[in-house]
Short mmCIF file of C-alpha atoms in Angstrom, two decimals:
data_model
loop_
_atom_site.label_atom_id
_atom_site.label_comp_id
_atom_site.label_asym_id
_atom_site.label_seq_id
_atom_site.Cartn_x
_atom_site.Cartn_y
_atom_site.Cartn_z
CA UNK A 1 111.04 132.57 190.21
CA UNK A 2 114.62 131.61 189.05
CA UNK A 3 113.62 127.94 189.49
CA UNK A 4 110.44 128.64 186.76
CA UNK A 5 112.67 130.46 184.70
CA UNK A 6 115.64 127.12 184.48
CA UNK A 7 112.05 124.96 184.14
CA UNK A 8 110.95 127.26 181.04
CA UNK A 9 114.13 126.51 179.30
CA UNK A 10 114.57 123.15 180.36
CA UNK A 11 111.35 123.10 178.68
CA UNK A 12 112.10 124.91 175.60
CA UNK A 13 115.12 122.75 174.95
CA UNK A 14 113.44 119.73 175.34
CA UNK A 15 110.59 120.97 172.80
CA UNK A 16 113.46 121.94 170.02
CA UNK A 17 115.28 118.24 170.64
CA UNK A 18 111.71 116.35 169.92
CA UNK A 19 111.12 118.55 166.90
CA UNK A 20 114.69 118.06 165.71
CA UNK A 21 114.47 114.17 165.93
CA UNK A 22 110.81 114.49 164.66
CA UNK A 23 112.20 115.77 161.59
CA UNK A 24 115.20 113.41 161.66
CA UNK A 25 112.59 110.68 161.52
CA UNK A 26 110.36 112.43 158.87
CA UNK A 27 113.25 112.99 156.24
CA UNK A 28 114.32 109.21 157.06
CA UNK A 29 110.71 107.94 156.82
CA UNK A 30 110.36 110.17 153.11
CA UNK A 31 113.70 108.99 151.40
CA UNK A 32 112.28 105.24 151.93
CA UNK A 33 108.88 105.50 151.04
CA UNK A 34 109.63 107.72 147.24
CA UNK A 35 108.45 105.39 144.74
CA UNK A 36 112.49 104.40 142.97
CA UNK A 37 112.74 106.12 139.79
CA UNK A 38 113.16 103.68 136.96
CA UNK A 39 115.88 103.19 134.41
CA UNK A 40 115.20 105.10 130.94
CA UNK A 41 116.06 102.38 128.40
CA UNK A 42 118.36 103.50 125.78
CA UNK A 43 118.62 99.94 123.71
CA UNK A 44 116.12 100.67 120.39
CA UNK A 45 113.46 98.39 120.60
CA UNK A 46 113.45 95.44 118.14
CA UNK A 47 111.25 95.96 115.17
CA UNK A 48 108.46 94.54 114.48
CA UNK A 49 109.02 91.38 111.64
CA UNK A 50 106.49 92.08 108.60
CA UNK A 51 104.39 89.09 107.73
CA UNK A 52 102.61 90.72 104.60
CA UNK A 53 103.98 92.36 101.44
CA UNK A 54 102.23 94.21 98.87
CA UNK A 55 103.99 94.49 95.22
CA UNK A 56 103.20 96.64 92.37
CA UNK A 57 103.15 95.10 89.01
CA UNK A 58 103.24 98.09 85.99
CA UNK A 59 102.50 96.02 82.94
CA UNK A 60 103.58 97.66 79.46
CA UNK A 61 100.41 96.12 78.00
CA UNK A 62 98.12 92.98 77.88
CA UNK A 63 97.60 93.02 74.25
CA UNK A 64 100.80 90.82 73.39
CA UNK A 65 100.40 86.85 74.53
CA UNK A 66 103.64 87.27 76.07
CA UNK A 67 102.61 89.80 78.48
CA UNK A 68 99.61 88.01 79.53
CA UNK A 69 101.83 84.90 80.14
CA UNK A 70 104.44 87.01 82.05
CA UNK A 71 101.37 87.61 84.40
CA UNK A 72 99.88 84.59 84.98
CA UNK A 73 104.25 83.38 85.41
CA UNK A 74 104.40 86.33 88.47
CA UNK A 75 100.68 85.27 89.71
CA UNK A 76 101.82 81.90 90.12
CA UNK A 77 105.08 82.00 91.92
CA UNK A 78 103.30 84.77 94.32
CA UNK A 79 100.80 81.55 95.42
CA UNK A 80 103.92 79.96 96.82
CA UNK A 81 104.50 83.33 99.08
CA UNK A 82 101.35 83.98 100.93
CA UNK A 83 102.82 86.75 102.67
CA UNK A 84 102.80 88.50 98.98
CA UNK A 85 100.11 90.29 97.73
CA UNK A 86 100.37 91.22 93.74
CA UNK A 87 98.42 94.04 92.49
CA UNK A 88 98.88 94.65 88.65
CA UNK A 89 98.21 97.90 86.25
CA UNK A 90 98.21 97.54 82.56
CA UNK A 91 99.54 100.66 80.46
CA UNK A 92 98.01 99.44 77.51
CA UNK A 93 100.88 100.85 75.48
CA UNK A 94 100.75 104.50 76.95
CA UNK A 95 104.04 105.73 78.39
CA UNK A 96 102.08 108.63 80.28
CA UNK A 97 99.32 105.54 81.49
CA UNK A 98 102.09 103.36 82.80
CA UNK A 99 103.60 107.04 84.31
CA UNK A 100 100.37 107.53 86.29
CA UNK A 101 100.10 104.13 87.27
CA UNK A 102 103.63 103.88 88.93
CA UNK A 103 102.86 107.07 90.62
CA UNK A 104 99.83 105.49 92.24
CA UNK A 105 102.09 102.26 93.45
CA UNK A 106 103.82 105.40 95.45
CA UNK A 107 101.33 106.55 96.91
CA UNK A 108 100.28 103.49 98.08
CA UNK A 109 103.91 102.93 99.40
CA UNK A 110 104.40 99.56 97.65
CA UNK A 111 107.06 97.13 99.03
CA UNK A 112 108.49 96.43 95.50
CA UNK A 113 107.54 97.90 92.58
CA UNK A 114 108.29 95.27 89.27
CA UNK A 115 107.62 96.89 85.99
CA UNK A 116 108.20 96.05 82.32
CA UNK A 117 108.66 99.51 80.72
CA UNK A 118 106.80 100.77 77.53
CA UNK A 119 109.44 102.46 76.60
CA UNK A 120 112.98 103.51 78.37
CA UNK A 121 113.37 107.42 78.18
CA UNK A 122 109.70 108.35 79.70
CA UNK A 123 109.57 105.89 81.87
CA UNK A 124 113.14 106.90 83.64
CA UNK A 125 112.11 109.74 85.86
CA UNK A 126 109.25 108.00 87.03
CA UNK A 127 110.94 104.74 88.37
CA UNK A 128 114.03 106.91 89.53
CA UNK A 129 111.04 108.43 91.80
CA UNK A 130 110.46 105.68 92.94
CA UNK A 131 113.97 104.19 93.84
CA UNK A 132 114.70 107.32 95.26
CA UNK A 133 111.84 106.88 97.74
CA UNK A 134 113.25 103.73 98.88
CA UNK A 135 111.05 101.42 97.16
CA UNK A 136 113.15 98.83 95.32
CA UNK A 137 112.55 98.17 91.96
CA UNK A 138 112.96 95.25 89.10
CA UNK A 139 112.85 96.06 85.59
CA UNK A 140 111.92 92.87 83.99
CA UNK A 141 112.45 92.28 80.54
CA UNK A 142 112.71 96.20 79.26
CA UNK A 143 115.22 98.69 80.79
CA UNK A 144 114.88 102.31 81.70
CA UNK A 145 118.03 104.41 81.42
CA UNK A 146 120.47 104.74 83.75
CA UNK A 147 121.14 102.59 86.66
CA UNK A 148 118.25 103.27 89.38
CA UNK A 149 116.58 100.31 89.95
CA UNK A 150 117.37 97.37 92.33
CA UNK A 151 117.61 94.97 89.62
CA UNK A 152 117.47 93.85 85.56
CA UNK A 153 115.64 90.52 84.78
CA UNK A 154 116.07 89.67 80.89
CA UNK A 155 117.21 87.38 78.33
CA UNK A 156 119.71 88.67 75.92
CA UNK A 157 118.27 90.69 73.39
CA UNK A 158 120.84 91.11 70.93
CA UNK A 159 121.89 87.77 71.27
CA UNK A 160 118.45 85.89 70.19
CA UNK A 161 118.48 88.84 67.41
CA UNK A 162 121.72 87.74 66.16
CA UNK A 163 121.11 84.21 66.34
CA UNK A 164 117.89 84.93 64.18
CA UNK A 165 120.56 86.65 61.62
CA UNK A 166 122.72 83.60 61.70
CA UNK A 167 119.87 80.90 61.40
CA UNK A 168 118.51 83.25 58.13
CA UNK A 169 122.01 83.56 56.86
CA UNK A 170 122.46 80.15 56.30
CA UNK A 171 119.39 79.38 55.32
CA UNK A 172 119.44 81.20 52.53
CA UNK A 173 122.53 80.15 51.60
CA UNK A 174 125.62 81.82 49.15
CA UNK A 175 122.42 82.85 46.75
CA UNK A 176 121.08 84.85 49.51
CA UNK A 177 117.75 86.19 49.48
CA UNK A 178 115.35 89.10 50.46
CA UNK A 179 114.02 89.24 53.77
CA UNK A 180 111.72 92.15 55.86
CA UNK A 181 111.55 92.68 58.99
CA UNK A 182 108.43 93.23 61.12
CA UNK A 183 109.99 95.24 63.99
CA UNK A 184 108.38 96.01 67.73
CA UNK A 185 107.33 99.30 69.58
CA UNK A 186 109.79 101.79 68.08
CA UNK A 187 111.42 102.96 71.68
CA UNK A 188 111.88 99.65 73.11
CA UNK A 189 115.18 98.16 74.18
CA UNK A 190 114.02 95.06 72.82
CA UNK A 191 112.99 96.32 69.47
CA UNK A 192 116.54 98.07 68.95
CA UNK A 193 118.43 95.00 70.51
CA UNK A 194 116.86 92.28 68.78
CA UNK A 195 117.16 94.55 65.25
CA UNK A 196 120.88 95.23 66.01
CA UNK A 197 121.40 91.54 66.75
CA UNK A 198 119.73 90.43 63.52
CA UNK A 199 121.75 92.98 61.54
CA UNK A 200 125.00 91.60 62.94
CA UNK A 201 124.12 88.20 62.41
CA UNK A 202 123.51 88.38 58.72
CA UNK A 203 126.67 89.28 57.93
CA UNK A 204 128.56 86.28 57.41
CA UNK A 205 126.08 86.45 54.01
CA UNK A 206 126.25 89.85 52.18
CA UNK A 207 123.59 87.94 50.16
CA UNK A 208 121.23 88.34 52.34
CA UNK A 209 119.25 91.82 51.82
CA UNK A 210 117.19 93.35 54.23
CA UNK A 211 114.24 95.38 52.11
CA UNK A 212 111.65 96.40 54.03
CA UNK A 213 111.27 97.15 57.49
CA UNK A 214 108.15 98.67 59.62
CA UNK A 215 106.92 98.50 63.14
CA UNK A 216 103.96 96.55 63.97
CA UNK A 217 104.08 97.70 67.49
CA UNK A 218 104.77 93.66 68.91
CA UNK A 219 100.93 92.90 68.00
CA UNK A 220 99.54 90.48 65.54
CA UNK A 221 96.63 92.47 63.98
CA UNK A 222 99.06 95.08 63.36
CA UNK A 223 101.62 92.87 62.03
CA UNK A 224 98.95 91.69 59.02
CA UNK A 225 98.48 95.29 58.34
CA UNK A 226 101.72 95.96 57.56
CA UNK A 227 102.77 92.85 55.99
CA UNK A 228 100.05 93.46 53.16
CA UNK A 229 101.73 96.79 52.51
CA UNK A 230 105.21 94.78 52.51
CA UNK A 231 103.45 91.85 49.85
CA UNK A 232 102.15 95.16 47.55
CA UNK A 233 105.45 96.90 47.63
CA UNK A 234 107.90 93.58 47.12
CA UNK A 235 107.19 90.77 44.33
CA UNK A 236 109.93 88.63 45.88
CA UNK A 237 110.23 87.93 49.59
CA UNK A 238 112.17 84.78 50.81
CA UNK A 239 111.90 85.08 54.76
CA UNK A 240 109.96 87.71 57.09
CA UNK A 241 112.07 88.12 60.26
CA UNK A 242 109.04 88.68 62.87
CA UNK A 243 111.15 90.69 66.09
CA UNK A 244 108.12 88.28 68.02
CA UNK A 245 105.93 84.94 67.22
CA UNK A 246 102.49 87.06 67.24
CA UNK A 247 103.92 89.32 64.67
CA UNK A 248 105.37 86.62 62.29
CA UNK A 249 101.91 84.88 63.20
CA UNK A 250 100.33 88.42 61.69
CA UNK A 251 102.91 88.24 58.59
CA UNK A 252 101.70 85.15 57.72
CA UNK A 253 98.03 84.98 58.18
CA UNK A 254 98.65 88.37 55.14
CA UNK A 255 100.77 85.89 53.04
CA UNK A 256 97.83 83.19 53.64
CA UNK A 257 95.26 85.75 52.37
CA UNK A 258 97.64 86.80 49.52
CA UNK A 259 97.99 83.04 48.16
CA UNK A 260 101.61 83.65 49.08
CA UNK A 261 102.50 82.01 52.10
CA UNK A 262 104.36 79.17 50.19
CA UNK A 263 107.08 81.80 48.70
CA UNK A 264 108.32 82.32 51.43
CA UNK A 265 109.53 81.14 55.69
CA UNK A 266 108.40 82.95 58.81
CA UNK A 267 110.42 83.36 62.29
CA UNK A 268 109.83 84.81 65.49
CA UNK A 269 111.12 85.19 69.03
CA UNK A 270 108.89 84.67 72.60
CA UNK A 271 108.58 80.80 71.65
CA UNK A 272 105.74 80.11 74.40
CA UNK A 273 104.17 76.79 74.94
CA UNK A 274 100.83 77.79 74.40
CA UNK A 275 97.96 77.10 71.82
CA UNK A 276 98.70 80.28 70.30
CA UNK A 277 102.29 80.73 70.87
CA UNK A 278 105.48 79.87 68.81
CA UNK A 279 106.24 76.38 69.71
CA UNK A 280 102.79 74.98 68.31
CA UNK A 281 103.15 77.33 65.09
CA UNK A 282 106.13 75.40 64.07
CA UNK A 283 104.29 71.92 65.27
CA UNK A 284 101.48 73.70 62.93
CA UNK A 285 103.60 74.77 60.03
CA UNK A 286 102.97 78.43 59.90
CA UNK A 287 106.64 79.22 61.34
CA UNK A 288 110.14 77.89 60.67
CA UNK A 289 111.51 78.45 63.54
CA UNK A 290 111.39 80.52 67.18
CA UNK A 291 113.82 81.58 69.99
CA UNK A 292 112.59 81.06 73.36
CA UNK A 293 112.29 84.27 75.25
CA UNK A 294 111.79 83.66 78.47
CA UNK A 295 109.19 86.07 80.59
CA UNK A 296 111.46 86.14 84.05
CA UNK A 297 107.69 86.29 85.92
CA UNK A 298 108.91 83.42 88.54
CA UNK A 299 112.31 85.00 88.99
CA UNK A 300 111.06 88.36 89.43
CA UNK A 301 109.12 86.85 92.24
CA UNK A 302 111.98 84.83 93.67
CA UNK A 303 114.33 87.30 94.05
CA UNK A 304 111.05 89.33 95.40
CA UNK A 305 111.36 87.12 98.07
CA UNK A 306 115.04 87.57 98.77
CA UNK A 307 115.10 90.85 99.09
CA UNK A 308 111.92 91.40 101.17
CA UNK A 309 111.73 88.14 103.33
CA UNK A 310 115.36 86.78 103.54
CA UNK A 311 117.03 90.33 103.40
CA UNK A 312 119.69 89.20 100.57
CA UNK A 313 121.33 91.52 98.41
CA UNK A 314 120.04 91.44 94.83
CA UNK A 315 122.72 90.80 91.74
CA UNK A 316 122.38 94.48 89.64
CA UNK A 317 121.63 92.06 86.53
CA UNK A 318 119.84 88.59 85.81
CA UNK A 319 120.34 87.06 82.25
CA UNK A 320 117.82 84.62 81.30
CA UNK A 321 118.89 82.21 78.76
CA UNK A 322 117.22 81.07 75.08
CA UNK A 323 116.54 78.30 72.90
CA UNK A 324 116.18 77.62 69.17
CA UNK A 325 113.40 75.48 68.27
CA UNK A 326 112.50 74.68 64.55
CA UNK A 327 110.33 71.18 63.66
CA UNK A 328 113.17 69.15 64.57
CA UNK A 329 112.64 70.18 68.39
CA UNK A 330 109.41 71.64 68.67
CA UNK A 331 107.61 68.84 70.28
CA UNK A 332 110.19 68.37 72.90
CA UNK A 333 110.33 71.60 73.49
CA UNK A 334 106.55 72.17 74.02
CA UNK A 335 106.59 69.32 76.54
CA UNK A 336 109.99 70.89 78.05
CA UNK A 337 108.27 74.16 78.87
CA UNK A 338 105.09 73.02 80.18
CA UNK A 339 102.81 72.92 77.06
CA UNK A 340 99.51 70.85 77.69
#
């Protein structure tokens, strides 16, 4: 009996030992067969480099040949960069329309906004909205108030106006004479700056008198009407200061219709090398002088490329040069600026 009990105890011990060994063996097996944990990748993934960019071009109007030329030069320059797609909006000299155009570009999340504001103050808030939304903004030709933009590209309108005034002062000489001014759209920076510069330029000749000044909104057809009224009100006009070439052309047409075009000289600014531009007008004898006002279209695209593709920081201000063109150099200037 005692022998049977010893055997039973030994059997129990043996069973427990085997179970223990099996448990240890199982634990080892589980550890070695477990799928190793993947390490967490804490390094940020390199962002995919963009290969295409959407550019929103908000134009003040396309009623001015100079602005059509700006759009054309933007299109030509963009062809050199196949990664660029440019979409255009024409505000038709309507501030509300241009604000809506920019709002639309913000909704489209354009990669960059190029804008030539119709007027500075009304467009300031929406330009700031785009800028604050992280959209780079290039203001072309005309400014907005404040500094909520990436870059401004434009010629020095004060300088151009001053040179025009100096030309008038010199041309009229000691005797002086009467000048009428056909101004651009009220409220635009170019209109104010060219006027201020012109008034500074004529200071050297106290006998130069500005006897009339009226807005024609940069448009040739409106300038015809404005000049008709000026001709009726003024018996003697020696020089017509048109703030751009189309308005100077309009004034010339009105004077010719009245049979008075030989009584006065006509000057303007823009100097486009196109069949209907200011340089050709000088070559044809309608205008006496013009000053080149570069559109900046090509420069805007090249600076967009520097910013978006090359990642370069842009200068806040880019000032474009000018050139005085008269009958002496009109033919050469026409060729120089690409006229055909």
